[in-house]
Tab-separated table of C-alpha atoms in Angstrom:
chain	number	residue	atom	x	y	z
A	1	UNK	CA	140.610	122.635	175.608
A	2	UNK	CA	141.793	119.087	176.312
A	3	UNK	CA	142.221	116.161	173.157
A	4	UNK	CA	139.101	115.597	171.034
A	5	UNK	CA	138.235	112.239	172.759
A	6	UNK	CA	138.666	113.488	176.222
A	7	UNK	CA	135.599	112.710	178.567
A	8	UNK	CA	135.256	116.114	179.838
A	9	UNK	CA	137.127	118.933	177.959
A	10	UNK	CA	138.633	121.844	180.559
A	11	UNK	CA	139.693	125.466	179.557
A	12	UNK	CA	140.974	128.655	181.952
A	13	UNK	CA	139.449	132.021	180.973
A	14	UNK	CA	140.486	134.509	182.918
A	15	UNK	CA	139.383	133.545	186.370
A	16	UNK	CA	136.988	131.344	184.962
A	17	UNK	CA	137.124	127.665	184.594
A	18	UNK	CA	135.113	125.909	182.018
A	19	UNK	CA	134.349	122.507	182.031
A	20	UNK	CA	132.643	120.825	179.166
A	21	UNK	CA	131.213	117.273	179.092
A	22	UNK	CA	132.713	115.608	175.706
A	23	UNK	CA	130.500	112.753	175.241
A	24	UNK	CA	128.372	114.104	172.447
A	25	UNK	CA	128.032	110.667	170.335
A	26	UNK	CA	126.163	109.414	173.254
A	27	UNK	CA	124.445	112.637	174.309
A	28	UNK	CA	126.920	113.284	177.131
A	29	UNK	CA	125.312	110.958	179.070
A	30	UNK	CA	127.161	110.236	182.441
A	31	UNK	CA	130.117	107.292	182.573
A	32	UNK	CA	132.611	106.782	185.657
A	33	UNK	CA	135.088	108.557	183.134
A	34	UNK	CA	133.022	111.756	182.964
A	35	UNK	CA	132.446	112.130	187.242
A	36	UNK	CA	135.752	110.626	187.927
A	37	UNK	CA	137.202	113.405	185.473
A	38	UNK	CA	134.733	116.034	186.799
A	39	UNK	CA	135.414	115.278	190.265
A	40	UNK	CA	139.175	115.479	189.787
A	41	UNK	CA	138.084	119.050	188.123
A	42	UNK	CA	136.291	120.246	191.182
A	43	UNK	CA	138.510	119.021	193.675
A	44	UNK	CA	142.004	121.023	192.218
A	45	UNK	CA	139.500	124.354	191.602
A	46	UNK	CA	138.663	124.303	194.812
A	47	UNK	CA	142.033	125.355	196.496
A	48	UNK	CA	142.807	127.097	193.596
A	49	UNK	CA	142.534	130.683	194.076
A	50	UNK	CA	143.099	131.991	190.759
A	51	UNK	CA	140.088	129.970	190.047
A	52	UNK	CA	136.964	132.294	191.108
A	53	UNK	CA	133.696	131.068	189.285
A	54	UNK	CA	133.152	127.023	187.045
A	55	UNK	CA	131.241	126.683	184.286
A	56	UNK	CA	129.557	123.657	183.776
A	57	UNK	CA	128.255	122.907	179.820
A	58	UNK	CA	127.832	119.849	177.228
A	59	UNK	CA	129.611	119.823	173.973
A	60	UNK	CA	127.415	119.249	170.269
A	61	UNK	CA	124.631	121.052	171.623
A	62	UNK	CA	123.617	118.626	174.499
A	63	UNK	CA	123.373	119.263	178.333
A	64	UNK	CA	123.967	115.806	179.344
A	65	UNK	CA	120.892	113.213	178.538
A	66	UNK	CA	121.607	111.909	182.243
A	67	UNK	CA	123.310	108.342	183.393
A	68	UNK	CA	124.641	106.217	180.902
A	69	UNK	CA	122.000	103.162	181.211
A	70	UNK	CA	125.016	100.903	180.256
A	71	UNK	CA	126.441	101.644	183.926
A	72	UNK	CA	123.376	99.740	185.510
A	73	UNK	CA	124.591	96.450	186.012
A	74	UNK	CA	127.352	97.591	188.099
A	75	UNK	CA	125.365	99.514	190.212
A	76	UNK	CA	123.152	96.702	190.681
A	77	UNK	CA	126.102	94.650	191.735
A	78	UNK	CA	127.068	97.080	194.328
A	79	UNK	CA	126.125	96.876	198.257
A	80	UNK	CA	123.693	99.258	199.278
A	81	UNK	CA	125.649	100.013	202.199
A	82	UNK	CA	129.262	99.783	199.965
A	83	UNK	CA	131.288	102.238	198.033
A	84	UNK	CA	128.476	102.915	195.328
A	85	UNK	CA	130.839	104.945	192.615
A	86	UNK	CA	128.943	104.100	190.117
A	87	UNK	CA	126.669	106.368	191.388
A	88	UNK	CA	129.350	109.079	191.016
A	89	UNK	CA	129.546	108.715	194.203
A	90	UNK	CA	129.128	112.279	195.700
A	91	UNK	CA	129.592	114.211	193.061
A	92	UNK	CA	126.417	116.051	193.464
A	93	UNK	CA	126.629	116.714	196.690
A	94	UNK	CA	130.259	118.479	196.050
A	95	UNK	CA	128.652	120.478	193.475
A	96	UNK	CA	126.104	121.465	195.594
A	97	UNK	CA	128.509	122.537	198.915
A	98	UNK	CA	131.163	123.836	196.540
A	99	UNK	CA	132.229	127.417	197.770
A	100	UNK	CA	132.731	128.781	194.437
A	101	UNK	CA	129.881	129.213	192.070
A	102	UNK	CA	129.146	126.979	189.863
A	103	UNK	CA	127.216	127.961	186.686
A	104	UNK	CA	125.267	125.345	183.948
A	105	UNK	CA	125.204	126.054	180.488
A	106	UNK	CA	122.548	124.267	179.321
A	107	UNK	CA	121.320	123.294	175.491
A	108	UNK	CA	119.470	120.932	174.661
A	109	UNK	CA	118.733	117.845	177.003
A	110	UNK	CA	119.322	117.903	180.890
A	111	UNK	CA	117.775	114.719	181.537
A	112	UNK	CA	117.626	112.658	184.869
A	113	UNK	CA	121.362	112.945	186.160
A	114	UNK	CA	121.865	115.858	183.596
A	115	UNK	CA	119.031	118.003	185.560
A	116	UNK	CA	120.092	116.718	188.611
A	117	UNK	CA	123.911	117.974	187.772
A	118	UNK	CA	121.908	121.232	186.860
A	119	UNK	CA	119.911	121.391	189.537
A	120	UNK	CA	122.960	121.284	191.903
A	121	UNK	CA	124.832	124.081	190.217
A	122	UNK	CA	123.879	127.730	191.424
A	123	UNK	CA	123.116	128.814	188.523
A	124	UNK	CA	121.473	127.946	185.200
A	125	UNK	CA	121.479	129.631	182.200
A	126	UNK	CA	119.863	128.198	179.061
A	127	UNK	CA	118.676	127.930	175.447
A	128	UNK	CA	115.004	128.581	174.447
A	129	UNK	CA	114.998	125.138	172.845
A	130	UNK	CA	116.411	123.314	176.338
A	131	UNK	CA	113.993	120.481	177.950
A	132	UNK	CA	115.082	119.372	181.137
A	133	UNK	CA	112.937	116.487	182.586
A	134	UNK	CA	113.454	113.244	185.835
A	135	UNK	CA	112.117	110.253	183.392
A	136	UNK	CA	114.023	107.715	185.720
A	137	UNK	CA	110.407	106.264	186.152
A	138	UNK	CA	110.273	105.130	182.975
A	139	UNK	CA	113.428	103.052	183.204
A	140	UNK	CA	111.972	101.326	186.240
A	141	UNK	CA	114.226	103.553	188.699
A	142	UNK	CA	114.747	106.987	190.612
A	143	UNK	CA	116.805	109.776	190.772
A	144	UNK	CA	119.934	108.503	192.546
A	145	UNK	CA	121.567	112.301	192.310
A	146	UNK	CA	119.522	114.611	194.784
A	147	UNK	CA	116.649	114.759	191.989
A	148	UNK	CA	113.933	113.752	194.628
A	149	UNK	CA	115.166	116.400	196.777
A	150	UNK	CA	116.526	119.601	195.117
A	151	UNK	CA	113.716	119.829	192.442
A	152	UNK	CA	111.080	119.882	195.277
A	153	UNK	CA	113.716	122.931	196.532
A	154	UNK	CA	113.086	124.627	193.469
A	155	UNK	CA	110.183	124.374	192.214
A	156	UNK	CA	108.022	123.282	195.328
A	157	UNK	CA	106.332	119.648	196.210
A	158	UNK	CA	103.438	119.992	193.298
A	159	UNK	CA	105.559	120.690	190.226
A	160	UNK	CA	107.700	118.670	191.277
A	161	UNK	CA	105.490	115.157	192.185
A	162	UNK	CA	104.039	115.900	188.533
A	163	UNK	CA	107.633	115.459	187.349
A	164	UNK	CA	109.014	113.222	189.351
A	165	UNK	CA	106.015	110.855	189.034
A	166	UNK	CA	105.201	111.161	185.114
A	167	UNK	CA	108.756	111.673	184.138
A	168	UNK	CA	107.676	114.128	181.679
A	169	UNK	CA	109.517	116.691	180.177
A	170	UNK	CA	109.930	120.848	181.076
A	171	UNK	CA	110.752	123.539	178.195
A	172	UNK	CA	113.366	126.007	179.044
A	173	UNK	CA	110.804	128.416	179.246
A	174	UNK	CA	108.427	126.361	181.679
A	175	UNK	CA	111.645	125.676	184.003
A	176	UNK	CA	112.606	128.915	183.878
A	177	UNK	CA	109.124	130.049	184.998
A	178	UNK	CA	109.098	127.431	187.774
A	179	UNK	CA	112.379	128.421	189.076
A	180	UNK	CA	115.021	125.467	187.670
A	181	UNK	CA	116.466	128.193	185.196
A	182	UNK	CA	117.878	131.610	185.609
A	183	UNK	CA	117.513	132.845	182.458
A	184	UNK	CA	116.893	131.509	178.668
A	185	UNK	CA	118.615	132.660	175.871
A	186	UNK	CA	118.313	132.096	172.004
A	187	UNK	CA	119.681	128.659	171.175
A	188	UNK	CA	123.507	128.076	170.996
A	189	UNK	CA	124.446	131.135	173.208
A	190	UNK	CA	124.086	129.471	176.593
A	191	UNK	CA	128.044	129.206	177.074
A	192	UNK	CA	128.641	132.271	176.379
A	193	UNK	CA	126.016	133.965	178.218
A	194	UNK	CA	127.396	132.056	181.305
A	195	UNK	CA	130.603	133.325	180.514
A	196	UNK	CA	129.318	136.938	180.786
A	197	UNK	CA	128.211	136.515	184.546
A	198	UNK	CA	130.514	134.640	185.714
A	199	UNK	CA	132.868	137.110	184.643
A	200	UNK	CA	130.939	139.271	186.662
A	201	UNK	CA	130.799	137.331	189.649
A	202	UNK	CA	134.438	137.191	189.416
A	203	UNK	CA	135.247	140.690	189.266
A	204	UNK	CA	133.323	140.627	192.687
A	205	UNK	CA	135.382	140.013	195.727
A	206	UNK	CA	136.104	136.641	195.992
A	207	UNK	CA	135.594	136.227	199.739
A	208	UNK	CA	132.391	137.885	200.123
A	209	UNK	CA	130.940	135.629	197.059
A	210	UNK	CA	132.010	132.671	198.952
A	211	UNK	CA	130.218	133.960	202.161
A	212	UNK	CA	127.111	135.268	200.320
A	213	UNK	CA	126.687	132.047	198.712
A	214	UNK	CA	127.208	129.822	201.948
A	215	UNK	CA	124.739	132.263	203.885
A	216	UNK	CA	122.196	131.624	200.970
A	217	UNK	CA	122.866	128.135	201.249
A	218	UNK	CA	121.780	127.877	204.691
A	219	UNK	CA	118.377	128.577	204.140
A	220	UNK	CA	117.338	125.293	202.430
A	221	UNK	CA	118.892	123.648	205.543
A	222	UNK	CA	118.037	125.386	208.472
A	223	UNK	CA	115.519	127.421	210.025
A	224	UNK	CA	114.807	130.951	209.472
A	225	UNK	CA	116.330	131.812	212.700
A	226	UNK	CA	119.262	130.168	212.280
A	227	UNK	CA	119.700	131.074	208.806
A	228	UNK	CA	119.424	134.958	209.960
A	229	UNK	CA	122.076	134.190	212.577
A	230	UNK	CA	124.440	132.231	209.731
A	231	UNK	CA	124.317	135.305	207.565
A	232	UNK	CA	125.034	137.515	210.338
A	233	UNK	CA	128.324	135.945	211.207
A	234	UNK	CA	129.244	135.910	207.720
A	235	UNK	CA	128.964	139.479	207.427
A	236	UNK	CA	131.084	140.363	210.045
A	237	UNK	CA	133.737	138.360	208.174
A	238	UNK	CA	133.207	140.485	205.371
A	239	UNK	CA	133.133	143.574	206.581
A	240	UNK	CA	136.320	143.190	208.351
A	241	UNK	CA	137.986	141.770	205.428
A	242	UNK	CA	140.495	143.486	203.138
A	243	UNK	CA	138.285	143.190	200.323
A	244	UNK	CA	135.808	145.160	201.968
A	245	UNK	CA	138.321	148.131	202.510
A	246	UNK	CA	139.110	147.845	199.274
A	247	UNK	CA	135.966	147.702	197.807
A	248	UNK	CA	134.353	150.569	199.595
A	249	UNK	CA	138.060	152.512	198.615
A	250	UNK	CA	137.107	152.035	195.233
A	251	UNK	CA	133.836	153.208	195.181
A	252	UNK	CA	135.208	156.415	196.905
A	253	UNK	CA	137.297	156.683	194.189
A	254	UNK	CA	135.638	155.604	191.414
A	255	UNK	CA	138.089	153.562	190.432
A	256	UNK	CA	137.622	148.995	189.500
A	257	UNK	CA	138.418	147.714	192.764
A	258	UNK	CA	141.310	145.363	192.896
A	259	UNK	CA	140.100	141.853	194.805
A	260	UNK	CA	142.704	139.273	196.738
A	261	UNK	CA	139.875	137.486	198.315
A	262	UNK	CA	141.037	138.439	201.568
């Protein structure tokens, strides 16, 4: 990991990369330190290949408790047609196109931009005690981060007004239910749980992750029609890849394949 006081804390496992907001004094609420440091993060994994799956998590037991509230005046000072990084600019929006997965580790809080940086990750894993919640309502404001639009993805228009609206909170166990969460797991093993499939996404062929993900991607974006058509080009991709030799060579053999990507 990086120095103690670092805003977001890296580490390389394998073919894993692990990033870990490091704000815990303040609940790992969101700064321009944290998405400038997280979007320097996610642009360098991207063209790195030895780089095959991200892990997103919050140090002390803490998601992220969403936008530092301190932030506000500068936003408020900024042209709604200007460069608004104080909003983090698009930060969620990378998460969300990234062609690697992206995995969230979640304890405790993921509040307002901390369920929204959830919500844009592929994945979420997290502990029984987690709450995740949109309470920007209560500070007078919205979801700035894709809130309004990815939890009505995932958990349909309903669930989601009666969030969005009251600002009220969701156990892990509700969110998993509704579809926010892939999993729950007993409290502080969230990390490491993450760890364990994105291992196993990563011992996956790299290009044929990529592809499945974009194809999945393309159906909360286009029709069903298209979507059908999207995933059929992508699987003639794969299947004349090199990976695709070698992974149906392996299975022959019954031997671990071995993955370039390509």
């Amino acid at each position: 990991m990086n120095p103690d006081n670092a805003p977001l804390r890296t580490a390389r496992y394998s073919h894993l990369l692990i990033l870990e907001i490091n704000r815990p004094k303040a609940r790992n609420s969101l700064n321009e330190a944290v998405l400038t440091a997280l979007n320097t993060e996610l642009v360098a994994a991207r063209h790195d290949d030895e780089i095959r799956a991200i892990v997103l998590t919050g140090a002390g037991g803490i998601f992220c408790a969403g936008a530092d509230i301190t932030n506000f005046d500068a936003i408020r000072d900024q042209s709604l047609l200007g460069d608004r990084a104080a909003l983090g600019g698009t930060i969620w929006a990378d998460l969300g196109r990234f062609p690697k997965p992206v995995l969230a580790a979640v304890e405790g809080l993921a509040l307002g931009g901390g369920c929204e940086l959830a919500l844009a990750c592929d994945i979420v894993i997290a502990g029984e005690s987690a709450k995740f919640g949109v309470p920007e309502v209560k500070l007078g404001v919205i979801p700035g981060g894709g809130g309004t639009q990815r939890l009505i993805q995932a958990v349909g228009k309903s669930k989601a007004m009666a969030l969005l609206l009251t600002g009220d909170f969701l156990s892990a166990q509700r969110a998993c239910a509704a579809g926010i969460v892939a999993e729950t797991v007993p409290d502080g093993t969230a990390l490491e749980a993450a760890v364990a499939m994105a291992q196993r996404i990563a011992a996956n062929s790299p290009l044929a992750v990529a592809l499945a993900k974009d194809a999945a991607l393309q159906a909360l974006e286009t029709s069903l029609a298209q979507g059908l058509e999207h995933e059929k080009r992508n699987f003639h991709v794969a299947i004349h890849s090199a990976d695709s030799r070698e992974g149906q060579a392996a299975f022959l053999a019954k031997r671990a394949p071995e993955f370039t990507g390509k």
